[in-house]
């Protein structure tokens, strides 16, 4: 594939994190991509690759933070922005501008949920260790599980309940889109991080539970999740399982 058409994802090599939202679009459509930072440094990979973009020594407008997508000379960041760009090319969103805006609205709401999930283990400061903010994290996580998690998940369940055009199976329009993939990954992450909180919050939300199962059995997603390319959740990413944050 010529370099100007090659899709390059630049993201931290040791965690699924926000990079996973981008990977899922490639994996679902079996689109070849290079996960640049997972290559050895001798091949231009490693954390050094990320630093080159953040410091502005690569092409394009320097991004504030990864994930970063490069296609030829185009370099873009922000998950929702990258996913919208790719979904248009990979036919994972309807062509109609109105539906694309709805998809983006839902994707940005997922980004809000991801940020609040991150803040459960880092309520005081991104630059501090979890161990240095553990007490605040307990309180933040308690409120998240009691109030914000049910509110966000209830919202997405309602979106599915109202979407008669997809028979309540998909979030936007009549069929499957990238936003369904993103919600799937978020639900996986939340159930890993907060098994108790997630079980309680989804007890009466059949639509999102069904969506998660539906996406998990898509052949390309199922084989990706079972592969070595799919990094397991761990205590460096967004969706961290700290048992003390999942108990009242
Ligand atoms: N709103 C951005 C958030 C990006 C972000 O926070 N990236 C994390 C990794 S998941 C990071 O490396 N942040 C470094 C920083 O904020 O200094 C997005 O959705 O892409």
Coordinates of N, CA, C and O and ligand atoms in Angstrom, one line a residue, residues 11-12 15 17-19 64-67 77-80 82 111 126 238, ligand 1:
X11 N -0.4 5.4 19.3 CA -1.0 5.3 20.6 C -0.1 4.5 21.6 O 0.7 3.7 21.1
X12 N -0.3 4.8 22.9 CA 0.6 4.1 23.9 C 0.5 2.6 23.6 O -0.5 2.0 23.5
X15 N -1.4 -0.4 26.5 CA -2.7 -0.4 27.0 C -3.7 -0.2 25.9 O -3.5 0.4 24.9
X17 N -6.8 1.5 26.2 CA -7.0 2.9 26.3 C -8.0 3.4 25.2 O -8.8 2.7 24.7
X18 N -7.8 4.7 24.9 CA -8.6 5.3 23.9 C -8.2 4.9 22.5 O -9.0 5.0 21.5
X19 N -7.0 4.3 22.3 CA -6.6 3.8 21.0 C -7.6 2.7 20.5 O -7.8 2.5 19.3
X64 N -2.5 17.3 21.0 CA -2.2 17.5 22.4 C -2.0 16.2 23.1 O -1.1 16.1 24.0
X65 N -2.6 15.1 22.6 CA -2.5 13.8 23.2 C -2.9 12.7 22.3 O -3.7 12.9 21.3
X66 N -2.3 11.5 22.4 CA -2.8 10.4 21.6 C -4.2 9.9 22.0 O -4.6 10.2 23.2
X67 N -4.9 9.2 21.2 CA -4.6 8.6 19.9 C -4.5 9.6 18.8 O -5.1 10.7 18.8
X77 N -6.1 14.2 15.6 CA -6.3 13.6 17.0 C -7.7 13.8 17.4 O -8.5 14.3 16.7
X78 N -8.0 13.3 18.7 CA -9.3 13.3 19.3 C -10.1 12.1 18.8 O -10.4 12.1 17.6
X79 N -10.4 11.2 19.7 CA -11.1 10.0 19.3 C -12.3 10.2 18.4 O -12.4 9.6 17.4
X80 N -13.2 11.1 18.9 CA -14.4 11.3 18.1 C -14.1 11.8 16.7 O -14.8 11.4 15.8
X82 N -11.3 11.3 15.0 CA -10.7 10.3 14.2 C -11.7 9.3 13.7 O -11.8 8.8 12.6
X111 N -17.3 9.9 24.9 CA -16.1 10.5 25.3 C -16.2 11.2 26.7 O -15.3 11.1 27.6
X126 N -4.3 14.2 37.1 CA -3.8 13.3 36.1 C -2.3 12.9 36.3 O -1.8 11.8 36.1
X238 N -7.6 3.3 31.0 CA -8.8 4.0 31.6 C -9.7 3.1 32.4 O -10.1 3.5 33.5
Ligands
LIG1 N1 -10.2 14.1 24.4 C1 -9.0 13.3 24.0 C2 -8.3 12.8 25.2 C3 -7.0 12.2 24.9 C4 -6.2 11.7 26.1 O1 -6.5 12.1 27.2 N2 -5.3 10.8 25.9 C5 -4.5 10.2 26.9 C6 -4.3 8.7 26.7 S1 -5.9 7.9 26.6 C7 -3.2 10.8 27.1 O2 -2.2 10.3 26.7 N3 -3.2 12.0 27.7 C8 -2.0 12.8 27.9 C9 -2.3 14.1 28.5 O3 -3.5 14.4 28.6 O4 -1.4 14.8 28.8 C10 -9.5 12.2 23.1 O5 -10.7 11.7 23.2 O6 -8.7 11.7 22.2

